[in-house]
Amino acid sequence: MSITDLQPDGPAPDSPESADLPGDGTPGDGPSGPPQELVTDVFARGCTSRAAFEVVTSKWASLALLALGEGSYRFNALRRRVEGVSEKMLSQTLQSLERDGMVTRDVVTTIPPRVEYGLTSLGEQVARHLRGLADLLEETAATAADAPAGSTDGAPAGPAAGAAGETSAGDLPAR
């Protein structure tokens, strides 16, 4: 006797045989799909990884992860490394990253107590991917700065393509 023999309406919902069945695994149940807590598509509203994705893709979290990818930091050293972040914002960001399992907070019992932040294995993986993105953006920013002023090779088109505050006659609204 197998476990599927114990199921009154067919195979267990999580068994391979139920993959073709709609809804909760019973025939004719409708196209409701898997339970919402099991969705792993970041585009889906109910995806469990979506909140972590939102945190990681924020400016301060990305910069904090990149800095922590270089090694562990104490709070004020990390704040100096990530120029422009306020103490409150860095604190909130680190709490979110810790909650999502990407950052560790180690309290060293010395006088005075010392707190160091580091990356978990997940945080290291995310930081590695962010480093690749940051390297690409830094490289293309340098390439774009070297391009001739009128060149459109690889440069974005439109008003955002120029320097901040710079406009041309084509960018101005007609009167």
PDB file of C-alpha atoms in Angstrom:
ATOM      1  CA  MET A   1       0.000   0.000   0.000  1.00  0.00           C
ATOM      2  CA  SER A   2       1.399   3.437  -0.935  1.00  0.00           C
ATOM      3  CA  ILE A   3       0.673   6.903   0.404  1.00  0.00           C
ATOM      4  CA  THR A   4      -1.372   7.689  -2.731  1.00  0.00           C
ATOM      5  CA  ASP A   5      -3.694   4.809  -1.873  1.00  0.00           C
ATOM      6  CA  LEU A   6      -4.583   6.665   1.320  1.00  0.00           C
ATOM      7  CA  GLN A   7      -5.705   9.784  -0.580  1.00  0.00           C
ATOM      8  CA  PRO A   8      -9.456   9.613  -1.287  1.00  0.00           C
ATOM      9  CA  ASP A   9      -9.451  11.741  -4.471  1.00  0.00           C
ATOM     10  CA  GLY A  10      -6.132  10.825  -6.097  1.00  0.00           C
ATOM     11  CA  PRO A  11      -2.486  11.632  -5.578  1.00  0.00           C
ATOM     12  CA  ALA A  12      -1.173  13.918  -2.849  1.00  0.00           C
ATOM     13  CA  PRO A  13      -1.196  17.607  -3.816  1.00  0.00           C
ATOM     14  CA  ASP A  14       2.608  17.819  -3.707  1.00  0.00           C
ATOM     15  CA  SER A  15       3.293  14.561  -5.554  1.00  0.00           C
ATOM     16  CA  PRO A  16       4.638  14.547  -9.125  1.00  0.00           C
ATOM     17  CA  GLU A  17       1.402  13.006 -10.374  1.00  0.00           C
ATOM     18  CA  SER A  18      -0.562  16.043  -9.164  1.00  0.00           C
ATOM     19  CA  ALA A  19       1.543  18.537 -11.157  1.00  0.00           C
ATOM     20  CA  ASP A  20      -0.884  18.327 -14.080  1.00  0.00           C
ATOM     21  CA  LEU A  21      -3.967  18.675 -11.926  1.00  0.00           C
ATOM     22  CA  PRO A  22      -5.551  22.103 -11.453  1.00  0.00           C
ATOM     23  CA  GLY A  23      -6.110  23.783  -8.075  1.00  0.00           C
ATOM     24  CA  ASP A  24      -5.204  21.856  -4.980  1.00  0.00           C
ATOM     25  CA  GLY A  25      -4.440  18.641  -6.845  1.00  0.00           C
ATOM     26  CA  THR A  26      -7.945  17.273  -7.171  1.00  0.00           C
ATOM     27  CA  PRO A  27      -9.443  16.823 -10.639  1.00  0.00           C
ATOM     28  CA  GLY A  28     -11.890  19.510 -11.766  1.00  0.00           C
ATOM     29  CA  ASP A  29     -10.950  21.907  -8.952  1.00  0.00           C
ATOM     30  CA  GLY A  30     -10.241  24.863 -11.283  1.00  0.00           C
ATOM     31  CA  PRO A  31      -7.154  26.885 -12.205  1.00  0.00           C
ATOM     32  CA  SER A  32      -6.463  28.332  -8.756  1.00  0.00           C
ATOM     33  CA  GLY A  33      -2.826  27.139  -8.803  1.00  0.00           C
ATOM     34  CA  PRO A  34      -0.586  26.439  -5.834  1.00  0.00           C
ATOM     35  CA  PRO A  35      -1.138  27.979  -2.417  1.00  0.00           C
ATOM     36  CA  GLN A  36      -0.066  31.627  -2.432  1.00  0.00           C
ATOM     37  CA  GLU A  37       2.674  31.077   0.191  1.00  0.00           C
ATOM     38  CA  LEU A  38       4.480  28.759  -2.246  1.00  0.00           C
ATOM     39  CA  VAL A  39       4.648  31.213  -5.174  1.00  0.00           C
ATOM     40  CA  THR A  40       8.258  31.932  -6.142  1.00  0.00           C
ATOM     41  CA  ASP A  41       7.822  34.458  -8.928  1.00  0.00           C
ATOM     42  CA  VAL A  42       9.041  37.918  -7.952  1.00  0.00           C
ATOM     43  CA  PHE A  43       6.521  39.432 -10.389  1.00  0.00           C
ATOM     44  CA  ALA A  44       3.629  37.868  -8.448  1.00  0.00           C
ATOM     45  CA  ARG A  45       2.102  40.060  -5.760  1.00  0.00           C
ATOM     46  CA  GLY A  46       2.177  37.225  -3.225  1.00  0.00           C
ATOM     47  CA  CYS A  47       5.757  36.112  -3.857  1.00  0.00           C
ATOM     48  CA  THR A  48       7.568  35.594  -0.580  1.00  0.00           C
ATOM     49  CA  SER A  49      10.839  36.907  -2.036  1.00  0.00           C
ATOM     50  CA  ARG A  50       9.298  40.166  -3.256  1.00  0.00           C
ATOM     51  CA  ALA A  51       9.753  42.025   0.039  1.00  0.00           C
ATOM     52  CA  ALA A  52      13.420  41.042   0.182  1.00  0.00           C
ATOM     53  CA  PHE A  53      13.797  42.100  -3.461  1.00  0.00           C
ATOM     54  CA  GLU A  54      12.343  45.515  -2.632  1.00  0.00           C
ATOM     55  CA  VAL A  55      14.771  45.936   0.273  1.00  0.00           C
ATOM     56  CA  VAL A  56      17.840  44.841  -1.698  1.00  0.00           C
ATOM     57  CA  THR A  57      17.069  47.085  -4.652  1.00  0.00           C
ATOM     58  CA  SER A  58      16.810  50.209  -2.511  1.00  0.00           C
ATOM     59  CA  LYS A  59      19.750  52.581  -2.863  1.00  0.00           C
ATOM     60  CA  TRP A  60      21.030  52.367   0.707  1.00  0.00           C
ATOM     61  CA  ALA A  61      20.643  48.600   1.033  1.00  0.00           C
ATOM     62  CA  SER A  62      22.496  48.000  -2.228  1.00  0.00           C
ATOM     63  CA  LEU A  63      25.330  50.287  -1.151  1.00  0.00           C
ATOM     64  CA  ALA A  64      25.481  48.719   2.322  1.00  0.00           C
ATOM     65  CA  LEU A  65      25.638  45.220   0.811  1.00  0.00           C
ATOM     66  CA  LEU A  66      28.398  46.326  -1.577  1.00  0.00           C
ATOM     67  CA  ALA A  67      30.405  47.791   1.306  1.00  0.00           C
ATOM     68  CA  LEU A  68      29.881  44.725   3.501  1.00  0.00           C
ATOM     69  CA  GLY A  69      31.034  42.620   0.552  1.00  0.00           C
ATOM     70  CA  GLU A  70      34.475  44.128   1.226  1.00  0.00           C
ATOM     71  CA  GLY A  71      34.433  42.844   4.816  1.00  0.00           C
ATOM     72  CA  SER A  72      32.722  43.437   8.155  1.00  0.00           C
ATOM     73  CA  TYR A  73      32.217  46.971   9.400  1.00  0.00           C
ATOM     74  CA  ARG A  74      31.286  48.713  12.604  1.00  0.00           C
ATOM     75  CA  PHE A  75      28.245  50.957  12.267  1.00  0.00           C
ATOM     76  CA  ASN A  76      30.041  54.326  12.053  1.00  0.00           C
ATOM     77  CA  ALA A  77      32.719  52.977   9.706  1.00  0.00           C
ATOM     78  CA  LEU A  78      29.976  51.632   7.435  1.00  0.00           C
ATOM     79  CA  ARG A  79      28.204  54.989   7.602  1.00  0.00           C
ATOM     80  CA  ARG A  80      31.414  56.742   6.515  1.00  0.00           C
ATOM     81  CA  ARG A  81      31.910  54.198   3.704  1.00  0.00           C
ATOM     82  CA  VAL A  82      28.375  54.722   2.369  1.00  0.00           C
ATOM     83  CA  GLU A  83      28.583  58.487   1.965  1.00  0.00           C
ATOM     84  CA  GLY A  84      25.355  60.434   2.342  1.00  0.00           C
ATOM     85  CA  VAL A  85      23.334  57.901   4.352  1.00  0.00           C
ATOM     86  CA  SER A  86      21.847  59.173   7.598  1.00  0.00           C
ATOM     87  CA  GLU A  87      22.293  57.284  10.839  1.00  0.00           C
ATOM     88  CA  LYS A  88      18.561  56.552  11.008  1.00  0.00           C
ATOM     89  CA  MET A  89      18.352  55.296   7.406  1.00  0.00           C
ATOM     90  CA  LEU A  90      21.423  53.068   7.782  1.00  0.00           C
ATOM     91  CA  SER A  91      20.017  51.632  11.004  1.00  0.00           C
ATOM     92  CA  GLN A  92      16.649  50.857   9.352  1.00  0.00           C
ATOM     93  CA  THR A  93      18.386  49.400   6.299  1.00  0.00           C
ATOM     94  CA  LEU A  94      20.607  47.116   8.366  1.00  0.00           C
ATOM     95  CA  GLN A  95      17.596  45.930  10.381  1.00  0.00           C
ATOM     96  CA  SER A  96      15.730  45.071   7.167  1.00  0.00           C
ATOM     97  CA  LEU A  97      18.732  43.248   5.708  1.00  0.00           C
ATOM     98  CA  GLU A  98      19.199  41.344   8.970  1.00  0.00           C
ATOM     99  CA  ARG A  99      15.494  40.399   9.013  1.00  0.00           C
ATOM    100  CA  ASP A 100      15.793  39.104   5.420  1.00  0.00           C
ATOM    101  CA  GLY A 101      18.793  36.953   6.361  1.00  0.00           C
ATOM    102  CA  MET A 102      21.477  38.861   4.455  1.00  0.00           C
ATOM    103  CA  VAL A 103      23.317  40.663   7.269  1.00  0.00           C
ATOM    104  CA  THR A 104      24.580  39.490  10.628  1.00  0.00           C
ATOM    105  CA  ARG A 105      24.907  41.755  13.651  1.00  0.00           C
ATOM    106  CA  ASP A 106      27.615  40.608  16.039  1.00  0.00           C
ATOM    107  CA  VAL A 107      27.901  42.240  19.456  1.00  0.00           C
ATOM    108  CA  VAL A 108      31.444  41.958  20.793  1.00  0.00           C
ATOM    109  CA  THR A 109      31.454  42.082  24.573  1.00  0.00           C
ATOM    110  CA  THR A 110      34.173  44.599  25.253  1.00  0.00           C
ATOM    111  CA  ILE A 111      34.146  47.839  27.167  1.00  0.00           C
ATOM    112  CA  PRO A 112      32.589  49.729  25.496  1.00  0.00           C
ATOM    113  CA  PRO A 113      30.540  47.113  23.614  1.00  0.00           C
ATOM    114  CA  ARG A 114      31.287  46.893  19.910  1.00  0.00           C
ATOM    115  CA  VAL A 115      28.842  45.920  17.161  1.00  0.00           C
ATOM    116  CA  GLU A 116      30.056  44.613  13.817  1.00  0.00           C
ATOM    117  CA  TYR A 117      27.988  43.940  10.732  1.00  0.00           C
ATOM    118  CA  GLY A 118      28.833  41.254   8.203  1.00  0.00           C
ATOM    119  CA  LEU A 119      27.201  39.244   5.457  1.00  0.00           C
ATOM    120  CA  THR A 120      25.548  35.863   5.664  1.00  0.00           C
ATOM    121  CA  SER A 121      26.119  33.393   2.829  1.00  0.00           C
ATOM    122  CA  LEU A 122      22.951  34.712   1.145  1.00  0.00           C
ATOM    123  CA  GLY A 123      24.175  38.283   1.626  1.00  0.00           C
ATOM    124  CA  GLU A 124      27.518  37.353   0.063  1.00  0.00           C
ATOM    125  CA  GLN A 125      25.764  35.937  -3.003  1.00  0.00           C
ATOM    126  CA  VAL A 126      23.578  39.030  -3.376  1.00  0.00           C
ATOM    127  CA  ALA A 127      26.572  41.344  -2.852  1.00  0.00           C
ATOM    128  CA  ARG A 128      28.538  39.458  -5.514  1.00  0.00           C
ATOM    129  CA  HIS A 129      25.743  40.015  -8.038  1.00  0.00           C
ATOM    130  CA  LEU A 130      25.398  43.657  -7.019  1.00  0.00           C
ATOM    131  CA  ARG A 131      29.170  44.083  -7.414  1.00  0.00           C
ATOM    132  CA  GLY A 132      28.888  42.846 -11.016  1.00  0.00           C
ATOM    133  CA  LEU A 133      26.106  45.363 -11.657  1.00  0.00           C
ATOM    134  CA  ALA A 134      28.040  48.184  -9.984  1.00  0.00           C
ATOM    135  CA  ASP A 135      31.158  47.330 -12.013  1.00  0.00           C
ATOM    136  CA  LEU A 136      29.133  47.398 -15.231  1.00  0.00           C
ATOM    137  CA  LEU A 137      27.560  50.746 -14.358  1.00  0.00           C
ATOM    138  CA  GLU A 138      30.897  52.271 -13.318  1.00  0.00           C
ATOM    139  CA  GLU A 139      32.486  51.042 -16.551  1.00  0.00           C
ATOM    140  CA  THR A 140      29.705  52.354 -18.775  1.00  0.00           C
ATOM    141  CA  ALA A 141      29.671  55.691 -16.919  1.00  0.00           C
ATOM    142  CA  ALA A 142      33.371  56.080 -17.678  1.00  0.00           C
ATOM    143  CA  THR A 143      32.804  55.085 -21.313  1.00  0.00           C
ATOM    144  CA  ALA A 144      29.885  57.513 -21.642  1.00  0.00           C
ATOM    145  CA  ALA A 145      32.033  60.320 -20.204  1.00  0.00           C
ATOM    146  CA  ASP A 146      34.700  59.638 -22.852  1.00  0.00           C
ATOM    147  CA  ALA A 147      32.200  59.670 -25.753  1.00  0.00           C
ATOM    148  CA  PRO A 148      32.045  62.782 -28.000  1.00  0.00           C
ATOM    149  CA  ALA A 149      29.335  65.292 -27.077  1.00  0.00           C
ATOM    150  CA  GLY A 150      27.107  64.688 -30.138  1.00  0.00           C
ATOM    151  CA  SER A 151      27.535  60.901 -30.213  1.00  0.00           C
ATOM    152  CA  THR A 152      24.496  58.693 -29.728  1.00  0.00           C
ATOM    153  CA  ASP A 153      26.373  55.368 -29.881  1.00  0.00           C
ATOM    154  CA  GLY A 154      25.100  53.508 -26.827  1.00  0.00           C
ATOM    155  CA  ALA A 155      24.008  56.733 -25.126  1.00  0.00           C
ATOM    156  CA  PRO A 156      20.395  57.114 -24.042  1.00  0.00           C
ATOM    157  CA  ALA A 157      18.196  59.422 -26.097  1.00  0.00           C
ATOM    158  CA  GLY A 158      15.965  62.168 -24.802  1.00  0.00           C
ATOM    159  CA  PRO A 159      16.216  64.949 -22.238  1.00  0.00           C
ATOM    160  CA  ALA A 160      17.792  62.708 -19.582  1.00  0.00           C
ATOM    161  CA  ALA A 161      20.771  62.057 -21.876  1.00  0.00           C
ATOM    162  CA  GLY A 162      22.343  65.487 -21.251  1.00  0.00           C
ATOM    163  CA  ALA A 163      23.999  66.753 -18.116  1.00  0.00           C
ATOM    164  CA  ALA A 164      21.797  67.888 -15.256  1.00  0.00           C
ATOM    165  CA  GLY A 165      20.235  71.248 -16.007  1.00  0.00           C
ATOM    166  CA  GLU A 166      21.357  71.146 -19.634  1.00  0.00           C
ATOM    167  CA  THR A 167      18.634  71.602 -22.251  1.00  0.00           C
ATOM    168  CA  SER A 168      18.568  72.076 -25.976  1.00  0.00           C
ATOM    169  CA  ALA A 169      16.050  73.886 -28.106  1.00  0.00           C
ATOM    170  CA  GLY A 170      14.427  70.547 -28.983  1.00  0.00           C
ATOM    171  CA  ASP A 171      13.811  69.822 -25.304  1.00  0.00           C
ATOM    172  CA  LEU A 172      11.880  73.029 -24.656  1.00  0.00           C
ATOM    173  CA  PRO A 173       8.088  73.023 -24.908  1.00  0.00           C
ATOM    174  CA  ALA A 174       6.542  74.926 -27.816  1.00  0.00           C
ATOM    175  CA  ARG A 175       4.829  78.213 -26.952  1.00  0.00           C
TER     176      ARG A 175
END
